[in-house]
Amino acid sequence: MGKDVIIALDFPGAAETLAFLDAFSGEKPYVKVGMELFYAEGPAIVRELKRRGHPIFLDLKLHDIPNTVKKAMQVLSRLDVDMCNLHAAGTIEMMEAAREGLTRPDGTRPVLLAVTQLTSTSEERMQRDLLISASINDTIRHYARNAQAAGLDGVVCSPLEAALVKAACGASFLTVTPGVRFADGAAGDQVRITTPAKAREIGSDYIVVGRPITAADDPVAAYRRCREEFVGK
Ligand code: C5P
């Protein structure tokens, strides 16, 4: 599985999304559809992106009882996306049920990732609000191991956590990391950030990049620069 840049399509609807992608002539970037776009447009936008030839990460972060997640994953597997995810906090049993639901009759399935702790959750909030007394790094390591035990392929985490996940779960366990900014770019609301080159050095397999590309004056040039720094071509 090759390293790649995934563009976060954080747009309110199909019109803005497709207009943005129309600027890419020859390339078919890997794209991420999150809750905003999916709740606005439903499965139709996923089918349209697929029809246009984009690999798709469907970022819906499922978290419910195992049977419900299994059934939901069965439906998502028919959308033929390339990657999807859930919350590791749903337990190993829920993650196993998700993997089973996602597996197609021919045995294939999209890459399945677990969100460990959201990067918006600080250690202090996790301990106070969630009553988890371990450190955030121990929690992330533990959740990543649980995801691996459930047969998942990797985790979504901050690039700063990718190294500890690789150390705990092995080099082939995938790390998909948002929170990426160009060295000369604006951080926005992201706090724990790295550049594409640094994320590559730390060992991220995929970086998820939104505003540094979508809000750039020339998004295609920004995407190419990002790919060049991260993938090296
Ligand atoms: O615009 P920006 O590059 O900050 O976008 C990052 C994308 O990654 C957004 O879609 C955001 O929801 C997502 N994400 C994140 N941090 C996480 C999980 C997902 O920034 N922990």
PDB file of C-alpha atoms and ligand atoms in Angstrom:
ATOM      1  CA  MET A   1       0.000   0.000   0.000  1.00  0.00           C
ATOM      2  CA  GLY A   2       1.593   3.242  -1.174  1.00  0.00           C
ATOM      3  CA  LYS A   3       1.866   6.503   0.696  1.00  0.00           C
ATOM      4  CA  ASP A   4      -0.631   9.106  -0.450  1.00  0.00           C
ATOM      5  CA  VAL A   5      -2.171  12.493   0.261  1.00  0.00           C
ATOM      6  CA  ILE A   6      -5.913  12.400   0.986  1.00  0.00           C
ATOM      7  CA  ILE A   7      -7.805  15.664   0.385  1.00  0.00           C
ATOM      8  CA  ALA A   8     -10.513  16.360   3.009  1.00  0.00           C
ATOM      9  CA  LEU A   9     -13.567  17.443   1.004  1.00  0.00           C
ATOM     10  CA  ASP A  10     -15.003  19.604   3.782  1.00  0.00           C
ATOM     11  CA  PHE A  11     -17.575  21.308   1.582  1.00  0.00           C
ATOM     12  CA  PRO A  12     -21.264  21.923   2.350  1.00  0.00           C
ATOM     13  CA  GLY A  13     -22.589  20.259  -0.787  1.00  0.00           C
ATOM     14  CA  ALA A  14     -22.041  18.470  -4.091  1.00  0.00           C
ATOM     15  CA  ALA A  15     -21.847  21.628  -6.229  1.00  0.00           C
ATOM     16  CA  GLU A  16     -18.865  23.088  -4.315  1.00  0.00           C
ATOM     17  CA  THR A  17     -17.187  19.673  -4.113  1.00  0.00           C
ATOM     18  CA  LEU A  18     -17.410  18.886  -7.804  1.00  0.00           C
ATOM     19  CA  ALA A  19     -16.404  22.427  -8.832  1.00  0.00           C
ATOM     20  CA  PHE A  20     -13.303  22.045  -6.666  1.00  0.00           C
ATOM     21  CA  LEU A  21     -12.416  18.683  -8.223  1.00  0.00           C
ATOM     22  CA  ASP A  22     -13.045  19.916 -11.772  1.00  0.00           C
ATOM     23  CA  ALA A  23      -9.834  21.966 -11.490  1.00  0.00           C
ATOM     24  CA  PHE A  24      -7.833  18.710 -11.400  1.00  0.00           C
ATOM     25  CA  SER A  25      -7.529  17.721 -15.023  1.00  0.00           C
ATOM     26  CA  GLY A  26      -5.453  14.559 -15.286  1.00  0.00           C
ATOM     27  CA  GLU A  27      -5.132  13.612 -11.609  1.00  0.00           C
ATOM     28  CA  LYS A  28      -7.637  11.692  -9.518  1.00  0.00           C
ATOM     29  CA  PRO A  29      -6.671  12.579  -5.945  1.00  0.00           C
ATOM     30  CA  TYR A  30      -7.587  10.320  -3.009  1.00  0.00           C
ATOM     31  CA  VAL A  31     -10.469  12.139  -1.277  1.00  0.00           C
ATOM     32  CA  LYS A  32     -12.096  12.041   2.145  1.00  0.00           C
ATOM     33  CA  VAL A  33     -15.860  12.413   2.542  1.00  0.00           C
ATOM     34  CA  GLY A  34     -16.766  13.348   6.106  1.00  0.00           C
ATOM     35  CA  MET A  35     -19.991  13.804   8.017  1.00  0.00           C
ATOM     36  CA  GLU A  36     -20.785  17.272   6.657  1.00  0.00           C
ATOM     37  CA  LEU A  37     -20.776  16.290   3.000  1.00  0.00           C
ATOM     38  CA  PHE A  38     -22.230  12.812   3.546  1.00  0.00           C
ATOM     39  CA  TYR A  39     -25.132  14.059   5.671  1.00  0.00           C
ATOM     40  CA  ALA A  40     -25.839  16.758   3.088  1.00  0.00           C
ATOM     41  CA  GLU A  41     -25.693  14.627  -0.041  1.00  0.00           C
ATOM     42  CA  GLY A  42     -25.917  10.997   1.057  1.00  0.00           C
ATOM     43  CA  PRO A  43     -24.560   7.994  -0.853  1.00  0.00           C
ATOM     44  CA  ALA A  44     -25.079   9.788  -4.197  1.00  0.00           C
ATOM     45  CA  ILE A  45     -21.967  11.941  -3.702  1.00  0.00           C
ATOM     46  CA  VAL A  46     -19.886   8.846  -2.941  1.00  0.00           C
ATOM     47  CA  ARG A  47     -21.150   7.149  -6.109  1.00  0.00           C
ATOM     48  CA  GLU A  48     -20.372  10.264  -8.178  1.00  0.00           C
ATOM     49  CA  LEU A  49     -16.826  10.513  -6.806  1.00  0.00           C
ATOM     50  CA  LYS A  50     -16.337   6.816  -7.473  1.00  0.00           C
ATOM     51  CA  ARG A  51     -17.677   7.246 -11.018  1.00  0.00           C
ATOM     52  CA  ARG A  52     -15.104  10.004 -11.530  1.00  0.00           C
ATOM     53  CA  GLY A  53     -12.363   7.598 -10.498  1.00  0.00           C
ATOM     54  CA  HIS A  54     -11.313   8.915  -7.068  1.00  0.00           C
ATOM     55  CA  PRO A  55     -10.201   6.565  -4.305  1.00  0.00           C
ATOM     56  CA  ILE A  56     -12.451   7.396  -1.302  1.00  0.00           C
ATOM     57  CA  PHE A  57     -11.977   7.476   2.461  1.00  0.00           C
ATOM     58  CA  LEU A  58     -15.472   7.583   3.995  1.00  0.00           C
ATOM     59  CA  ASP A  59     -14.859   9.219   7.372  1.00  0.00           C
ATOM     60  CA  LEU A  60     -18.059   8.543   9.351  1.00  0.00           C
ATOM     61  CA  LYS A  61     -16.460   7.351  12.632  1.00  0.00           C
ATOM     62  CA  LEU A  62     -19.083   4.767  13.585  1.00  0.00           C
ATOM     63  CA  HIS A  63     -19.696   4.059  17.288  1.00  0.00           C
ATOM     64  CA  ASP A  64     -22.755   2.050  18.399  1.00  0.00           C
ATOM     65  CA  ILE A  65     -23.677  -1.441  19.627  1.00  0.00           C
ATOM     66  CA  PRO A  66     -21.862  -4.191  17.670  1.00  0.00           C
ATOM     67  CA  ASN A  67     -24.935  -5.412  15.770  1.00  0.00           C
ATOM     68  CA  THR A  68     -25.878  -1.925  14.568  1.00  0.00           C
ATOM     69  CA  VAL A  69     -22.326  -1.171  13.452  1.00  0.00           C
ATOM     70  CA  LYS A  70     -22.103  -4.520  11.649  1.00  0.00           C
ATOM     71  CA  LYS A  71     -25.312  -3.810   9.712  1.00  0.00           C
ATOM     72  CA  ALA A  72     -24.218  -0.257   8.895  1.00  0.00           C
ATOM     73  CA  MET A  73     -20.855  -1.495   7.648  1.00  0.00           C
ATOM     74  CA  GLN A  74     -22.636  -4.038   5.436  1.00  0.00           C
ATOM     75  CA  VAL A  75     -24.438  -1.147   3.751  1.00  0.00           C
ATOM     76  CA  LEU A  76     -21.246   0.921   3.438  1.00  0.00           C
ATOM     77  CA  SER A  77     -19.340  -1.987   1.878  1.00  0.00           C
ATOM     78  CA  ARG A  78     -21.811  -1.897  -1.035  1.00  0.00           C
ATOM     79  CA  LEU A  79     -20.777   1.734  -1.708  1.00  0.00           C
ATOM     80  CA  ASP A  80     -17.402   0.352  -2.719  1.00  0.00           C
ATOM     81  CA  VAL A  81     -15.298   2.928  -0.858  1.00  0.00           C
ATOM     82  CA  ASP A  82     -11.588   2.275  -0.309  1.00  0.00           C
ATOM     83  CA  MET A  83     -11.299   3.190   3.360  1.00  0.00           C
ATOM     84  CA  CYS A  84     -13.675   3.751   6.282  1.00  0.00           C
ATOM     85  CA  ASN A  85     -13.483   4.077  10.047  1.00  0.00           C
ATOM     86  CA  LEU A  86     -14.998   3.758  13.516  1.00  0.00           C
ATOM     87  CA  HIS A  87     -14.196   4.708  17.119  1.00  0.00           C
ATOM     88  CA  ALA A  88     -11.923   2.276  18.973  1.00  0.00           C
ATOM     89  CA  ALA A  89     -13.839   3.295  22.131  1.00  0.00           C
ATOM     90  CA  GLY A  90     -16.653   1.040  20.880  1.00  0.00           C
ATOM     91  CA  THR A  91     -14.637  -1.989  22.134  1.00  0.00           C
ATOM     92  CA  ILE A  92     -12.926  -4.926  20.426  1.00  0.00           C
ATOM     93  CA  GLU A  93     -16.285  -6.683  20.037  1.00  0.00           C
ATOM     94  CA  MET A  94     -17.697  -3.722  18.101  1.00  0.00           C
ATOM     95  CA  MET A  95     -14.596  -3.501  15.906  1.00  0.00           C
ATOM     96  CA  GLU A  96     -14.779  -7.234  15.098  1.00  0.00           C
ATOM     97  CA  ALA A  97     -18.455  -6.901  14.199  1.00  0.00           C
ATOM     98  CA  ALA A  98     -17.611  -3.935  11.958  1.00  0.00           C
ATOM     99  CA  ARG A  99     -14.906  -5.884  10.148  1.00  0.00           C
ATOM    100  CA  GLU A 100     -17.293  -8.798   9.580  1.00  0.00           C
ATOM    101  CA  GLY A 101     -20.021  -6.484   8.297  1.00  0.00           C
ATOM    102  CA  LEU A 102     -17.635  -4.719   5.952  1.00  0.00           C
ATOM    103  CA  THR A 103     -16.302  -7.920   4.391  1.00  0.00           C
ATOM    104  CA  ARG A 104     -17.922  -8.593   1.010  1.00  0.00           C
ATOM    105  CA  PRO A 105     -19.109 -12.056  -0.051  1.00  0.00           C
ATOM    106  CA  ASP A 106     -15.887 -12.490  -2.076  1.00  0.00           C
ATOM    107  CA  GLY A 107     -13.766 -11.888   1.050  1.00  0.00           C
ATOM    108  CA  THR A 108     -12.510  -8.412   0.069  1.00  0.00           C
ATOM    109  CA  ARG A 109     -13.237  -5.262   2.060  1.00  0.00           C
ATOM    110  CA  PRO A 110     -12.220  -1.603   2.299  1.00  0.00           C
ATOM    111  CA  VAL A 111      -9.342  -0.657   4.602  1.00  0.00           C
ATOM    112  CA  LEU A 112     -10.800  -0.308   8.110  1.00  0.00           C
ATOM    113  CA  LEU A 113      -9.286   2.177  10.559  1.00  0.00           C
ATOM    114  CA  ALA A 114      -9.985   3.047  14.187  1.00  0.00           C
ATOM    115  CA  VAL A 115      -9.959   6.534  15.656  1.00  0.00           C
ATOM    116  CA  THR A 116      -8.021   6.254  18.919  1.00  0.00           C
ATOM    117  CA  GLN A 117      -8.528   9.545  20.764  1.00  0.00           C
ATOM    118  CA  LEU A 118      -9.629  12.524  18.689  1.00  0.00           C
ATOM    119  CA  THR A 119      -6.836  15.055  18.314  1.00  0.00           C
ATOM    120  CA  SER A 120      -9.222  17.634  19.771  1.00  0.00           C
ATOM    121  CA  THR A 121      -9.242  15.712  23.084  1.00  0.00           C
ATOM    122  CA  SER A 122      -6.515  16.845  25.470  1.00  0.00           C
ATOM    123  CA  GLU A 123      -5.143  14.553  28.166  1.00  0.00           C
ATOM    124  CA  GLU A 124      -6.745  16.761  30.811  1.00  0.00           C
ATOM    125  CA  ARG A 125     -10.212  16.551  29.212  1.00  0.00           C
ATOM    126  CA  MET A 126      -9.896  12.798  28.648  1.00  0.00           C
ATOM    127  CA  GLN A 127      -9.074  12.262  32.317  1.00  0.00           C
ATOM    128  CA  ARG A 128     -11.668  14.710  33.655  1.00  0.00           C
ATOM    129  CA  ASP A 129     -14.598  14.190  31.249  1.00  0.00           C
ATOM    130  CA  LEU A 130     -14.109  10.523  30.344  1.00  0.00           C
ATOM    131  CA  LEU A 131     -12.603   9.423  33.676  1.00  0.00           C
ATOM    132  CA  ILE A 132      -9.747   7.663  31.879  1.00  0.00           C
ATOM    133  CA  SER A 133      -6.840   7.888  34.304  1.00  0.00           C
ATOM    134  CA  ALA A 134      -4.103   6.616  31.964  1.00  0.00           C
ATOM    135  CA  SER A 135      -1.949   9.032  29.983  1.00  0.00           C
ATOM    136  CA  ILE A 136      -3.162   9.949  26.513  1.00  0.00           C
ATOM    137  CA  ASN A 137      -0.205   8.142  24.909  1.00  0.00           C
ATOM    138  CA  ASP A 138      -0.914   4.946  26.870  1.00  0.00           C
ATOM    139  CA  THR A 139      -4.578   5.195  25.878  1.00  0.00           C
ATOM    140  CA  ILE A 140      -3.715   5.639  22.204  1.00  0.00           C
ATOM    141  CA  ARG A 141      -1.259   2.709  22.320  1.00  0.00           C
ATOM    142  CA  HIS A 142      -3.864   0.507  24.038  1.00  0.00           C
ATOM    143  CA  TYR A 143      -6.658   1.440  21.600  1.00  0.00           C
ATOM    144  CA  ALA A 144      -4.327   0.823  18.639  1.00  0.00           C
ATOM    145  CA  ARG A 145      -3.490  -2.649  19.997  1.00  0.00           C
ATOM    146  CA  ASN A 146      -7.209  -3.342  20.474  1.00  0.00           C
ATOM    147  CA  ALA A 147      -7.852  -2.332  16.855  1.00  0.00           C
ATOM    148  CA  GLN A 148      -5.106  -4.669  15.720  1.00  0.00           C
ATOM    149  CA  ALA A 149      -6.508  -7.505  17.871  1.00  0.00           C
ATOM    150  CA  ALA A 150      -9.886  -6.985  16.183  1.00  0.00           C
ATOM    151  CA  GLY A 151      -8.253  -7.425  12.778  1.00  0.00           C
ATOM    152  CA  LEU A 152      -8.334  -3.780  11.702  1.00  0.00           C
ATOM    153  CA  ASP A 153      -5.714  -2.318   9.367  1.00  0.00           C
ATOM    154  CA  GLY A 154      -4.625   0.778  11.243  1.00  0.00           C
ATOM    155  CA  VAL A 155      -5.618   3.951  13.057  1.00  0.00           C
ATOM    156  CA  VAL A 156      -6.319   7.611  12.471  1.00  0.00           C
ATOM    157  CA  CYS A 157      -4.076   9.622  14.764  1.00  0.00           C
ATOM    158  CA  SER A 158      -2.015  12.784  15.028  1.00  0.00           C
ATOM    159  CA  PRO A 159       1.262  12.558  13.089  1.00  0.00           C
ATOM    160  CA  LEU A 160       2.993  13.053  16.424  1.00  0.00           C
ATOM    161  CA  GLU A 161       1.481   9.755  17.598  1.00  0.00           C
ATOM    162  CA  ALA A 162       2.268   7.742  14.442  1.00  0.00           C
ATOM    163  CA  ALA A 163       5.672   6.650  15.747  1.00  0.00           C
ATOM    164  CA  LEU A 164       4.300   5.275  19.004  1.00  0.00           C
ATOM    165  CA  VAL A 165       1.567   3.378  17.121  1.00  0.00           C
ATOM    166  CA  LYS A 166       4.144   1.875  14.744  1.00  0.00           C
ATOM    167  CA  ALA A 167       6.334   0.884  17.707  1.00  0.00           C
ATOM    168  CA  ALA A 168       3.378  -0.835  19.412  1.00  0.00           C
ATOM    169  CA  CYS A 169       1.727  -2.493  16.389  1.00  0.00           C
ATOM    170  CA  GLY A 170       4.448  -2.876  13.761  1.00  0.00           C
ATOM    171  CA  ALA A 171       5.423  -1.022  10.598  1.00  0.00           C
ATOM    172  CA  SER A 172       2.659  -2.484   8.429  1.00  0.00           C
ATOM    173  CA  PHE A 173      -0.132  -1.260  10.760  1.00  0.00           C
ATOM    174  CA  LEU A 174      -1.381   1.855   8.964  1.00  0.00           C
ATOM    175  CA  THR A 175      -1.329   5.372  10.368  1.00  0.00           C
ATOM    176  CA  VAL A 176      -3.538   7.962   8.676  1.00  0.00           C
ATOM    177  CA  THR A 177      -2.831  11.419   9.993  1.00  0.00           C
ATOM    178  CA  PRO A 178      -4.620  14.791   9.779  1.00  0.00           C
ATOM    179  CA  GLY A 179      -3.108  17.970  11.250  1.00  0.00           C
ATOM    180  CA  VAL A 180      -0.727  18.723   8.382  1.00  0.00           C
ATOM    181  CA  ARG A 181       0.390  22.223   7.429  1.00  0.00           C
ATOM    182  CA  PHE A 182       3.005  23.666   5.081  1.00  0.00           C
ATOM    183  CA  ALA A 183       5.964  25.184   6.920  1.00  0.00           C
ATOM    184  CA  ASP A 184       4.970  28.638   5.628  1.00  0.00           C
ATOM    185  CA  GLY A 185       1.171  28.141   6.006  1.00  0.00           C
ATOM    186  CA  ALA A 186      -1.472  29.105   8.583  1.00  0.00           C
ATOM    187  CA  ALA A 187      -2.224  26.608  11.376  1.00  0.00           C
ATOM    188  CA  GLY A 188      -5.918  27.566  11.683  1.00  0.00           C
ATOM    189  CA  ASP A 189      -7.572  25.673  14.560  1.00  0.00           C
ATOM    190  CA  GLN A 190      -5.177  22.703  14.390  1.00  0.00           C
ATOM    191  CA  VAL A 191      -2.772  22.609  17.323  1.00  0.00           C
ATOM    192  CA  ARG A 192      -0.526  19.573  17.034  1.00  0.00           C
ATOM    193  CA  ILE A 193       0.681  19.967  13.474  1.00  0.00           C
ATOM    194  CA  THR A 194       3.541  18.813  11.247  1.00  0.00           C
ATOM    195  CA  THR A 195       4.596  19.478   7.662  1.00  0.00           C
ATOM    196  CA  PRO A 196       4.077  16.836   4.936  1.00  0.00           C
ATOM    197  CA  ALA A 197       7.838  16.132   4.908  1.00  0.00           C
ATOM    198  CA  LYS A 198       7.921  15.661   8.684  1.00  0.00           C
ATOM    199  CA  ALA A 199       4.852  13.382   8.591  1.00  0.00           C
ATOM    200  CA  ARG A 200       6.686  11.226   6.057  1.00  0.00           C
ATOM    201  CA  GLU A 201       9.751  11.115   8.309  1.00  0.00           C
ATOM    202  CA  ILE A 202       7.666  10.098  11.343  1.00  0.00           C
ATOM    203  CA  GLY A 203       6.105   7.240   9.368  1.00  0.00           C
ATOM    204  CA  SER A 204       2.552   8.301   8.417  1.00  0.00           C
ATOM    205  CA  ASP A 205       1.182   6.155   5.600  1.00  0.00           C
ATOM    206  CA  TYR A 206      -1.461   8.654   4.513  1.00  0.00           C
ATOM    207  CA  ILE A 207      -1.867  12.321   5.385  1.00  0.00           C
ATOM    208  CA  VAL A 208      -5.299  13.949   5.396  1.00  0.00           C
ATOM    209  CA  VAL A 209      -5.075  17.555   4.245  1.00  0.00           C
ATOM    210  CA  GLY A 210      -7.984  19.982   4.092  1.00  0.00           C
ATOM    211  CA  ARG A 211      -7.626  23.748   4.128  1.00  0.00           C
ATOM    212  CA  PRO A 212      -3.952  23.963   3.063  1.00  0.00           C
ATOM    213  CA  ILE A 213      -5.249  22.608  -0.267  1.00  0.00           C
ATOM    214  CA  THR A 214      -8.958  23.523  -0.404  1.00  0.00           C
ATOM    215  CA  ALA A 215      -8.429  27.146   0.694  1.00  0.00           C
ATOM    216  CA  ALA A 216      -5.239  27.736  -1.338  1.00  0.00           C
ATOM    217  CA  ASP A 217      -5.212  30.308  -4.147  1.00  0.00           C
ATOM    218  CA  ASP A 218      -4.163  27.485  -6.460  1.00  0.00           C
ATOM    219  CA  PRO A 219      -5.455  24.202  -4.967  1.00  0.00           C
ATOM    220  CA  VAL A 220      -3.957  22.015  -7.696  1.00  0.00           C
ATOM    221  CA  ALA A 221      -0.486  23.492  -7.127  1.00  0.00           C
ATOM    222  CA  ALA A 222      -0.915  23.103  -3.346  1.00  0.00           C
ATOM    223  CA  TYR A 223      -1.927  19.448  -3.801  1.00  0.00           C
ATOM    224  CA  ARG A 224       1.110  18.797  -6.012  1.00  0.00           C
ATOM    225  CA  ARG A 225       3.442  20.480  -3.551  1.00  0.00           C
ATOM    226  CA  CYS A 226       1.977  18.438  -0.709  1.00  0.00           C
ATOM    227  CA  ARG A 227       2.390  15.194  -2.660  1.00  0.00           C
ATOM    228  CA  GLU A 228       5.922  16.071  -3.608  1.00  0.00           C
ATOM    229  CA  GLU A 229       6.892  16.729   0.017  1.00  0.00           C
ATOM    230  CA  PHE A 230       5.121  13.636   1.342  1.00  0.00           C
ATOM    231  CA  VAL A 231       5.444  11.019  -1.407  1.00  0.00           C
ATOM    232  CA  GLY A 232       8.514  12.465  -3.082  1.00  0.00           C
ATOM    233  CA  LYS A 233       7.244  12.565  -6.663  1.00  0.00           C
TER     234      LYS A 233
HETATM  235  O1  C5P B   1      -8.460  21.614   7.056  1.00  0.00           O
HETATM  236  P1  C5P B   1      -7.665  20.578   7.800  1.00  0.00           P
HETATM  237  O2  C5P B   1      -6.384  20.167   7.097  1.00  0.00           O
HETATM  238  O3  C5P B   1      -7.455  20.942   9.253  1.00  0.00           O
HETATM  239  O4  C5P B   1      -8.622  19.291   7.761  1.00  0.00           O
HETATM  240  C1  C5P B   1      -8.316  18.123   8.469  1.00  0.00           C
HETATM  241  C2  C5P B   1      -9.385  17.099   8.243  1.00  0.00           C
HETATM  242  O5  C5P B   1      -9.109  15.971   9.055  1.00  0.00           O
HETATM  243  C3  C5P B   1     -10.792  17.559   8.624  1.00  0.00           C
HETATM  244  O6  C5P B   1     -11.716  16.875   7.755  1.00  0.00           O
HETATM  245  C4  C5P B   1     -10.954  17.046  10.043  1.00  0.00           C
HETATM  246  O7  C5P B   1     -12.288  16.793  10.378  1.00  0.00           O
HETATM  247  C5  C5P B   1     -10.178  15.742   9.974  1.00  0.00           C
HETATM  248  N1  C5P B   1      -9.691  15.258  11.267  1.00  0.00           N
HETATM  249  C6  C5P B   1      -8.841  15.996  12.082  1.00  0.00           C
HETATM  250  N2  C5P B   1      -8.428  15.481  13.286  1.00  0.00           N
HETATM  251  C7  C5P B   1      -8.852  14.263  13.670  1.00  0.00           C
HETATM  252  C8  C5P B   1      -9.696  13.509  12.848  1.00  0.00           C
HETATM  253  C9  C5P B   1     -10.105  14.043  11.639  1.00  0.00           C
HETATM  254  O8  C5P B   1      -8.439  17.098  11.736  1.00  0.00           O
HETATM  255  N3  C5P B   1      -8.425  13.758  14.797  1.00  0.00           N
END
